[in-house]
Each structure stands twice: as C-alpha cells, then as structure tokens.
CSV table of C-alpha atoms and ligand atoms in Angstrom, one decimal:
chain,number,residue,atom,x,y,z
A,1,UNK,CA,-76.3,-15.7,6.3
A,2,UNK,CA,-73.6,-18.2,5.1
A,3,UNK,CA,-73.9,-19.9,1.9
A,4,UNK,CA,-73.0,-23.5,1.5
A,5,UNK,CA,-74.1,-25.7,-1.5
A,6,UNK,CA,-74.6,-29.8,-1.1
A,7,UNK,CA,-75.5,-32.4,-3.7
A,8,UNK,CA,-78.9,-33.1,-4.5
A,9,UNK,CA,-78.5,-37.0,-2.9
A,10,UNK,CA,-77.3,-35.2,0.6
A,11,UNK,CA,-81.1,-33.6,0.9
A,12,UNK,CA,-83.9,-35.7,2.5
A,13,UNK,CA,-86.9,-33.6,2.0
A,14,UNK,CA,-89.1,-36.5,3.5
A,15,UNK,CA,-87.0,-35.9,7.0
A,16,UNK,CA,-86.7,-32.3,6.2
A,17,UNK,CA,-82.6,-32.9,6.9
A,18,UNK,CA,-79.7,-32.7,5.0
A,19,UNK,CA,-75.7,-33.5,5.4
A,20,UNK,CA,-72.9,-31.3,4.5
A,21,UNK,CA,-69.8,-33.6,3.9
A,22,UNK,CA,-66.0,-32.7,3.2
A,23,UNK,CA,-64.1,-29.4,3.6
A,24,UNK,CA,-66.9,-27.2,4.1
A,25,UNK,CA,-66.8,-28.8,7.8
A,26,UNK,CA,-63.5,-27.3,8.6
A,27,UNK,CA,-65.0,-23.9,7.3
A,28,UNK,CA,-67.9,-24.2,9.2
A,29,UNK,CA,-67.0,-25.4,12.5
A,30,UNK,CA,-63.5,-24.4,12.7
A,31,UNK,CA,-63.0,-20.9,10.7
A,32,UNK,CA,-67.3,-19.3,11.2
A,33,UNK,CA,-66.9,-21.6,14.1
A,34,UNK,CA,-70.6,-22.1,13.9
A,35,UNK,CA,-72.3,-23.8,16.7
A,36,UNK,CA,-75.4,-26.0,17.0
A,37,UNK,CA,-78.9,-23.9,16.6
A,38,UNK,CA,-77.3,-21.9,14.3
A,39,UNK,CA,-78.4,-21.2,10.9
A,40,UNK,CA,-77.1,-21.7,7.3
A,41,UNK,CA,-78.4,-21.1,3.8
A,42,UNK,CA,-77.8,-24.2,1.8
A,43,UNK,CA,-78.5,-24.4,-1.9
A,44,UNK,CA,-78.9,-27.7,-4.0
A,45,UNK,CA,-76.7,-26.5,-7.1
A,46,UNK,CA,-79.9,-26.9,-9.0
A,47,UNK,CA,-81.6,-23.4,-7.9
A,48,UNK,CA,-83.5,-24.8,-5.1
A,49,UNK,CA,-82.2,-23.2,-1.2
A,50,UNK,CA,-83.2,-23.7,2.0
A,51,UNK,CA,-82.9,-21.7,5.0
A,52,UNK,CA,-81.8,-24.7,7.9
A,53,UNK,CA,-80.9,-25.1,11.5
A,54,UNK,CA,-77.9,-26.7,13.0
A,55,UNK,CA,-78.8,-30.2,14.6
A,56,UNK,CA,-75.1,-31.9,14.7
A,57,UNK,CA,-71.7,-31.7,14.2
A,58,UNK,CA,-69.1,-34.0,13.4
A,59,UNK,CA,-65.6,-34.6,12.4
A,60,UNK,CA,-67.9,-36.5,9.4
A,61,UNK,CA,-70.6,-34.4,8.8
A,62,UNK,CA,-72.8,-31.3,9.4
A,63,UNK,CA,-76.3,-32.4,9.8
A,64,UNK,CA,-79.2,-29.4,9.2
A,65,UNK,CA,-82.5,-29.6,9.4
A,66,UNK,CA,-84.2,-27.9,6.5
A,67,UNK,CA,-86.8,-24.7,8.1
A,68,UNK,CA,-87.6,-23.2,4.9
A,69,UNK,CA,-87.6,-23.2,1.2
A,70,UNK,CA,-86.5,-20.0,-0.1
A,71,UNK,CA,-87.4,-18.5,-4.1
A,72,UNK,CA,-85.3,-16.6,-5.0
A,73,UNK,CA,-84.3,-16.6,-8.6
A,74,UNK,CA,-80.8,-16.3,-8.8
A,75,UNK,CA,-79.3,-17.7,-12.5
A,76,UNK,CA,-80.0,-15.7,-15.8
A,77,UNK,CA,-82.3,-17.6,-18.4
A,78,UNK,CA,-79.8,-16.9,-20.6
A,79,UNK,CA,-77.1,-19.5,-20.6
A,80,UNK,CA,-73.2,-17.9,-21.3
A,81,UNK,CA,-70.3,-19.8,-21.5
A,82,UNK,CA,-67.4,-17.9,-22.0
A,83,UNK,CA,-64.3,-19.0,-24.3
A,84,UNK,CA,-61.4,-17.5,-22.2
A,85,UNK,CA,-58.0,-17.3,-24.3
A,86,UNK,CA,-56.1,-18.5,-21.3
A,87,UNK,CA,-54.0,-15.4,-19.2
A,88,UNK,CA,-51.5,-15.7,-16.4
A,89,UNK,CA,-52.5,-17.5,-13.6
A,90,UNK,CA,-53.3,-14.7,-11.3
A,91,UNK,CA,-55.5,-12.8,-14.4
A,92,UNK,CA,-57.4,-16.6,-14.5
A,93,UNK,CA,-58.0,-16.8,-11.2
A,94,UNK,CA,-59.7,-13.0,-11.7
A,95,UNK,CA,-61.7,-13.8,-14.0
A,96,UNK,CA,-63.2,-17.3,-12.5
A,97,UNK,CA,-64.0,-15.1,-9.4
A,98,UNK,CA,-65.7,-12.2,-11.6
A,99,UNK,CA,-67.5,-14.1,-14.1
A,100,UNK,CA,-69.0,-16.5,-11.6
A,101,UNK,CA,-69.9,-13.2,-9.9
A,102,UNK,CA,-71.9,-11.7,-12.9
A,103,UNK,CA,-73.4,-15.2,-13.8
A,104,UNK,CA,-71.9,-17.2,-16.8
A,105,UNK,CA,-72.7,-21.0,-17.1
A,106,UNK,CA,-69.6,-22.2,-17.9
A,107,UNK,CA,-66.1,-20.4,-18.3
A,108,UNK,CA,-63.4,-22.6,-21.0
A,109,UNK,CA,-59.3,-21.9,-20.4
A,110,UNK,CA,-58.6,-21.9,-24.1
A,111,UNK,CA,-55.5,-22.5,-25.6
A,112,UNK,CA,-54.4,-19.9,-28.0
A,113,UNK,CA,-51.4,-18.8,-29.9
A,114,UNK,CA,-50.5,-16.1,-27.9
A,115,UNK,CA,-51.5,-18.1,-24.2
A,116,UNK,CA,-48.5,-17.3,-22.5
A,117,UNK,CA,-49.6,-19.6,-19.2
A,118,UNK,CA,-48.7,-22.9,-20.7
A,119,UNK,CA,-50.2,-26.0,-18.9
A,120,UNK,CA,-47.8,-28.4,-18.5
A,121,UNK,CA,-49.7,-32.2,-17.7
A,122,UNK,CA,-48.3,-32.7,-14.8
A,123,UNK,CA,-49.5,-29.7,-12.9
A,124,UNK,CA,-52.6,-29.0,-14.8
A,125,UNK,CA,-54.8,-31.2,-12.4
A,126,UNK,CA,-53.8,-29.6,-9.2
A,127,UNK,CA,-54.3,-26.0,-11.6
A,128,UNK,CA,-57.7,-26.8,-12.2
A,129,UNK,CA,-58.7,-27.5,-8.6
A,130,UNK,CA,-57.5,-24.5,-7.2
A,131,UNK,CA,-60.0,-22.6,-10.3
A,132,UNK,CA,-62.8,-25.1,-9.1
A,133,UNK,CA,-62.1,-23.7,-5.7
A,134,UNK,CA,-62.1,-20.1,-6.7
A,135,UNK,CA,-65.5,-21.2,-8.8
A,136,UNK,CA,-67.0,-22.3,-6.2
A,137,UNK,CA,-65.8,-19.8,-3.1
A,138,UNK,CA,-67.1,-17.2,-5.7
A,139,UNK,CA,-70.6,-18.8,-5.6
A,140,UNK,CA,-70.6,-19.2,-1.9
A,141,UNK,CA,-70.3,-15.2,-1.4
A,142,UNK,CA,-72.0,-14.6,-4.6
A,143,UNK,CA,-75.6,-16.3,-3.7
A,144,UNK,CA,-75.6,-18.2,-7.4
A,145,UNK,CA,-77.8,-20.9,-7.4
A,146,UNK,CA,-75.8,-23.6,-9.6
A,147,UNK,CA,-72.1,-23.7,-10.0
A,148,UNK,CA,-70.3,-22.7,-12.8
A,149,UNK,CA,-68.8,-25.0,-14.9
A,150,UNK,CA,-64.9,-25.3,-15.6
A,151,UNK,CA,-64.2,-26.7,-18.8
A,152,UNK,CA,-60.3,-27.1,-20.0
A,153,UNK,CA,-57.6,-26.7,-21.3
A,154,UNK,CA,-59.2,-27.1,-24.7
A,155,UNK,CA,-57.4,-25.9,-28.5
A,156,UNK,CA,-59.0,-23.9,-30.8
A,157,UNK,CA,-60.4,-27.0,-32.2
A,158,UNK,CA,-62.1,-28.4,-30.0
A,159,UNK,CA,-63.9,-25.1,-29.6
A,160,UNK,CA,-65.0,-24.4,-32.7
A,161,UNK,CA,-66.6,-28.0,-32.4
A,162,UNK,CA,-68.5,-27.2,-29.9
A,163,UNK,CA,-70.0,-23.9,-30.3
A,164,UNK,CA,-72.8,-25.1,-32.5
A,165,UNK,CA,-74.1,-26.1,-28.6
A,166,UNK,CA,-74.6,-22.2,-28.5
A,167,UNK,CA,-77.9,-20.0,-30.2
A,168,UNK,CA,-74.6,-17.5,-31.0
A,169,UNK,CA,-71.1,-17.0,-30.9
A,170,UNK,CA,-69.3,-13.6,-30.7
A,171,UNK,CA,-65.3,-12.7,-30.6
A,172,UNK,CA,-64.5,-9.9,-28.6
A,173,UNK,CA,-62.0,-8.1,-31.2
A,174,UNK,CA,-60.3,-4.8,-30.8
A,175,UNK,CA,-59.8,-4.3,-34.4
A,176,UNK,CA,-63.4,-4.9,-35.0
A,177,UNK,CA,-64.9,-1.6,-35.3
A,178,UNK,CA,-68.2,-1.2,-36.6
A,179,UNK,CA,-70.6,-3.8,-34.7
A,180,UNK,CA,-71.5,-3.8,-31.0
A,181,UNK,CA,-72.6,-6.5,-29.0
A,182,UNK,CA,-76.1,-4.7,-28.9
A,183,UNK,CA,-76.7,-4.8,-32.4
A,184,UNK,CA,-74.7,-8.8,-32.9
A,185,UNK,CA,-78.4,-9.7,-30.7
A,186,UNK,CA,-80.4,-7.6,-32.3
A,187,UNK,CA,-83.6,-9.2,-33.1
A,188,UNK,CA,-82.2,-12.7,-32.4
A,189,UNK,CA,-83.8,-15.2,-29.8
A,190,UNK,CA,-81.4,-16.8,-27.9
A,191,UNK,CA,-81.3,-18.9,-25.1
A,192,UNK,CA,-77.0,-19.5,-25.3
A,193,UNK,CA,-74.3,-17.2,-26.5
A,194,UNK,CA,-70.4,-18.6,-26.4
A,195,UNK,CA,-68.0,-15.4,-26.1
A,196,UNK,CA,-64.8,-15.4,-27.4
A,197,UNK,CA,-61.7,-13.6,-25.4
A,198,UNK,CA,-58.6,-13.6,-26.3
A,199,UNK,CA,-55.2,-14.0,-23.9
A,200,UNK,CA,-53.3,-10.8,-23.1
A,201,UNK,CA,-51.8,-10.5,-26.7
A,202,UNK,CA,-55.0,-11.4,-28.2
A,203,UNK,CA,-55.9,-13.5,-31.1
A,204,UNK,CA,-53.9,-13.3,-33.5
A,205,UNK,CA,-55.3,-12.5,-37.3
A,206,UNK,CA,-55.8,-16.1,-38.3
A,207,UNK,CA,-57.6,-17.4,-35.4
A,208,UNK,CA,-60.2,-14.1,-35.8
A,209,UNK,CA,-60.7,-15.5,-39.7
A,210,UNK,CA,-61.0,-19.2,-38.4
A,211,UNK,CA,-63.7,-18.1,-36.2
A,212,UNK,CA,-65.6,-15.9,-38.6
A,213,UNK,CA,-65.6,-18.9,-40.8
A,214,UNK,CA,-67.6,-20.5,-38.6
A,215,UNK,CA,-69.9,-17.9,-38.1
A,216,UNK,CA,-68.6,-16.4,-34.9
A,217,UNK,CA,-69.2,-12.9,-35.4
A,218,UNK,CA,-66.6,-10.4,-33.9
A,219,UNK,CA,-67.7,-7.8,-31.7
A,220,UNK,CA,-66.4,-4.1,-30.6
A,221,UNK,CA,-66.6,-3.4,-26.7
A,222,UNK,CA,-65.8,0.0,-27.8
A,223,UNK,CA,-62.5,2.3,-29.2
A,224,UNK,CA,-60.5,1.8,-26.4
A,225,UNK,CA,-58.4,-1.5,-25.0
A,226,UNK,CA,-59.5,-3.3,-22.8
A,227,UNK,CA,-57.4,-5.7,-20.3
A,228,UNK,CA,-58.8,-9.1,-21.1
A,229,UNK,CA,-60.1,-9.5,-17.7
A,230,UNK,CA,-61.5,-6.5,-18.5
A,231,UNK,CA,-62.9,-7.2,-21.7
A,232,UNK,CA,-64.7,-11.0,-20.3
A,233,UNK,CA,-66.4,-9.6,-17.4
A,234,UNK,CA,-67.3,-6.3,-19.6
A,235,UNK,CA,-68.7,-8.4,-22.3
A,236,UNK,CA,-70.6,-10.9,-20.1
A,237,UNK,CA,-72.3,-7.7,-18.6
A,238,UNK,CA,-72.9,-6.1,-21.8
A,239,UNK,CA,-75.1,-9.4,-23.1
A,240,UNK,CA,-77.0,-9.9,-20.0
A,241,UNK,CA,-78.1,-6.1,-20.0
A,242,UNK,CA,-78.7,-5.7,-23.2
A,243,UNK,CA,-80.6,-9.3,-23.1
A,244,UNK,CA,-82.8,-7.3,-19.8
A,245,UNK,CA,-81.3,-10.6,-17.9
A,246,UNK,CA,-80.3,-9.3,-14.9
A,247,UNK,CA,-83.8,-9.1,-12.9
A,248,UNK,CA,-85.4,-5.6,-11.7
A,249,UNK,CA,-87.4,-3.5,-14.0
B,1,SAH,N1,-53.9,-7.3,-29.1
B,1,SAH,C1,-53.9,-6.3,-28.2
B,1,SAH,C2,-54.8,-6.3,-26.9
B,1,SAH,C3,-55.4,-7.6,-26.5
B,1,SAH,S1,-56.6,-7.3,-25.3
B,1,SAH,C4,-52.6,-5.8,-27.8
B,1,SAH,O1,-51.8,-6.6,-27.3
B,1,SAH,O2,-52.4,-4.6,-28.0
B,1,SAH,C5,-57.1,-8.9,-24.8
B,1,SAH,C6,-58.5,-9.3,-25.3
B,1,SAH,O3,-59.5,-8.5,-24.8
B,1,SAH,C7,-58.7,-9.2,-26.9
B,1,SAH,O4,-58.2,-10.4,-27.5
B,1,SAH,C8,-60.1,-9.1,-27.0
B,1,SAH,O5,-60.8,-10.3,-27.0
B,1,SAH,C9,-60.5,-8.3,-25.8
B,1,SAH,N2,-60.6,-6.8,-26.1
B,1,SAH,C10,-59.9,-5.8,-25.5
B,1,SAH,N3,-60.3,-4.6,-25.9
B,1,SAH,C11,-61.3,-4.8,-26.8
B,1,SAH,C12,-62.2,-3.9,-27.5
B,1,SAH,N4,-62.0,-2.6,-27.5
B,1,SAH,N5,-63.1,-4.5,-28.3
B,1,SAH,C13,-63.3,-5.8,-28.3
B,1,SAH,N6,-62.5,-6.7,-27.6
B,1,SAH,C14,-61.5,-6.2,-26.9
C-alpha cells in the first residue's frame, strides 16, 4: 500500500479523518491516479499510521477517513545522526536515499577541507530542497515512521559543538587500524551516537586530531577503502547490528 506522511494538526481522531495537503495530491491523483474508495497508509511523522479510505478529492486536498491504527514499530531506539563530510552532488543525493533507508535520525552535509561540492548561497536553498525531497521520497518507499532530519551546511565547528548532544561520537578513519566499531560500543549504554564521514578525499590529518580532542573516537570499518557512500551506510549498519537494533531475533 502507498505511503504518505501528514502533520500531526491534519489528523482529527475525533472524526476519524484526515487531509493530505500540497504536492502529494498531484502524486496521488494524477501519477497512482488513485480514485475514491481506495486506500492509503498514512503516517503522522511521529510513529503513529493508519490504514484510511478515500472519501474526497480535490485540487485542495485529499480527505481519508482513518479505518485503522496500525503498530508497527518502525524507528531504531537508537538515535544516529550522521556527520557527512559533504560529496558530489549525485554521491549526496545517495546517501540521503540509503541512510534514510537504514534508519538514521538526522544526516549533517559537513563542510570539510577536502569537500569538493562547494555551496555557494545562492543556490544552497533550492540544494537543500531537492535532499529534503530525496529524504522524504526515501521514507515514503521505505515505511520509516518519522522523517529524517536535514541539517546543513555546517563547518567543522559547529559540529564539534554539537556533538556533546550525542551518548558517543566515532570518526570513520581509514588509517585507524586497531579499533572496530564493535568494540568503540563495547560495554557503553547509549541511546545517540554522531558518526563522522569524511568527503571523497577524506579528512585530512588535522581534522582526525581536532576530533579526537574532543573525544570523538576513530573507528576502522576494516583494511580495505571504502567509497564514502560506502563507508556512511556501512557504518550506520554496523552500529545498529551490533547495538541488536534492527528488530527480529
Ligand atoms: N583518503 C582516502 C579515502 C577516503 S574514503 C583516499 O582518498 O585515498 C572516504 C571516507 O570514507 C573516509 O574519510 C572515511 O570516513 C571513510 N572510510 C573509507 N574507508 C574506510 C575504512 N576502511 N575504515 C574507516 N573509514 C573508512
């Protein structure tokens, strides 16, 4: 069944009805060409979804009415947000679509050294729309039950102020090569972890000492070099397998 996610403030549970507003009419009615009766699978971004029926449809608005709750739990408990040393565009737009895939909380575009993809200000709005886009297509077809958040451009310092927000911090470094990502969580209880990537060149020397400084350990994702699209979607894995976070027994 088709996925579509509405704001909270669009779901009347009292009526049992809710409105889907903006482009996601054109995508319903025009491109699934879905008709009245039919049925979609709407979730509220906050892990609640409901399994609704057609009732009207408008150039203004889809209206459902709501048949079912569904409990499914979709999201980790783990919370990851990924520091991603920003790529090319088309690696970017990869790695928005994977990563929302595997489940991370928030992905940041970081600004690097060796960032080749420049943002200039001018275009950087429309940029980040198109990523929100990707984001959010990737939930659709990925049944996540919140939305992952887009954060940037930020500079390495803004980063390292925020990562105190996270239980743990890790650098994914290929020169680092005696601790895994297994044994950086060893023993620790977590509930956050920030993951460091860095750009197709990398980081280079001084940023890996800025961010052990601040206690951002650096982690080997084995002896062999990884793509960085690669190595954020292999990483995010990595933590929510070794953390048992990704449901079944
Ligand atoms: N500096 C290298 C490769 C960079 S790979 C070069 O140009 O030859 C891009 C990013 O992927 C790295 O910054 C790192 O974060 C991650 N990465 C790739 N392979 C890795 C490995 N074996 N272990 C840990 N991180 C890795």
């Amino acid at each position: 069944m088709d996925r579509f996610f509405v704001d909270k403030e669009n779901i009347d549970l009292t009526s049992n009805t809710l409105f889907i507003y903006g482009e996601d009419i054109k995508h319903i009615s025009k491109v699934l060409r879905c008709k009245l009766g039919e049925k979609l699978e709407i979730c509220d971004k906050d892990n609640s979804e409901y399994i609704c029926e057609i009732i009207d449809i408008n150039k203004e608005f889809i209206k459902l009415s709501i048949l079912e709750k569904v409990y499914i739990k979709r999201e980790p408990n783990l919370k990851i947000r990924v520091y991603q040393g920003v790529p090319k565009n088309s690696k970017m737009e990869y790695i928005l679509q994977k990563l929302t895939e595997v489940g991370v909380n928030e992905i940041i575009l970081l600004d690097t050294k060796r960032s080749v993809s420049k943002f200039d200000e001018k275009k950087e709005g429309k940029k980040l729309d198109r990523f929100e886009r990707i984001i959010y297509e990737a939930s659709k077809q990925s049944k996540r039950g919140q939305i992952p958040k887009l954060t940037g451009v930020i500079s390495f310092k803004e980063a390292l102020n925020s990562i105190k927000e996270n239980d743990l911090n890790i650098v994914c470094y290929e020169n680092e090569n005696t601790t895994s990502i297994k044994n950086a969580i060893k023993g620790v209880n977590i509930n956050s972890i920030g993951i460091f990537v860095g750009p197709e060149g990398g980081f280079c020397e001084e940023e890996i000492k800025e961010l052990e400084k601040n206690d951002v350990k650096s982690v080997s994702l084995g002896n062999r070099i990884l793509r960085t699209e690669t190595a954020s979607l292999v990483a995010s894995s990595i933590v929510l397998y070794e953390l048992d976070d990704l449901g079944g027994n």
